[in-house]
Amino acid sequence: MKHLRVTAAVDQERAPPFYTMLADSPAIEETRILEWNLTGGGVETVLFAVDGDTEPFAAETAPSVESVERTETDGRWTHVLVELRPLETPLFDAIRAARGRPGIVVRKPIVYRDGDMRFRVVGNAAALQAALDDAPDAMDVRVTEIGTFHGESEHPAAALSDRQREALAVALDLGYYDQPRNATHDDIAAELGCAPPTASEHLQKAEAELARAAMDDLRSDRHR
């Protein structure tokens, strides 16, 4: 069973207004789909968490939206319950179609930020490939990570490459993360047998992956 992290960049000239509002509104830092009720009759109910101004969700700015109900802002996030017609929002409907495919699961949250859509998918290799092949032409779909799925209890370090884990282990052993710092990139590179810029790259990628996983878990816990 495979686990993919996916980023979808959408052609701005072909992006529908609702997608642009979710992913690229200057008033919204980030939007997350937390839950999605797959109802019938062409209208579905979606629970969003919004970091920013939720006024763009008003029905008059998005013709596919039937109704909007907003909570008070809780620190950073405002929760928005939206009834909408995904069939009238093609790129939004693409996620709906993917979630209905046999052999794969699109995991929540689905994140809209900086014009892109980010999400995680679990499934068998053939079904995942078919879903990627059938992505709309307006979407540039990139797999940013691929691995084996081991369940929610999997440690974030499992997503790191062997070389990234080795670099972190050496950095910890040498005191790179101590205060004050007791090692440099040159010291780590000497232990790894590589150039200092290469050691730095391994550490930066590993640190970014762990930070991303930690923030994803924190945000998911806050929104459950």
Coordinates of N, CA, C and O in Angstrom, one line a residue, residues 8 23 104 114 134 182 192 212 223:
A8 N -0.9 20.1 -6.3 CA -1.6 20.3 -7.6 C -1.5 21.9 -7.8 O -2.1 22.6 -7.1
A23 N -7.6 29.1 -2.7 CA -6.2 28.9 -2.7 C -5.4 30.1 -2.9 O -4.2 30.2 -2.5
I104 N -8.3 3.7 -3.6 CA -7.5 4.8 -3.1 C -8.4 5.6 -2.0 O -9.6 5.5 -2.1
D114 N -1.1 29.4 -1.2 CA -0.2 29.9 -2.2 C -0.6 29.5 -3.7 O 0.3 29.2 -4.5
D134 N -5.6 10.7 -14.8 CA -6.9 11.3 -15.1 C -7.1 12.7 -14.6 O -8.2 13.2 -14.6
N182 N 27.8 22.6 19.2 CA 29.2 22.0 19.3 C 29.7 21.4 18.0 O 30.7 20.7 18.1
L192 N 30.1 12.0 7.4 CA 29.3 11.4 6.4 C 30.1 11.0 5.2 O 29.6 10.2 4.3
R212 N 7.3 19.9 8.9 CA 6.0 19.8 8.1 C 5.1 18.8 8.7 O 3.9 19.0 8.9
H223 N -8.2 20.4 14.7 CA -9.4 20.5 13.9 C -10.3 19.2 14.0 O -11.2 19.1 13.3

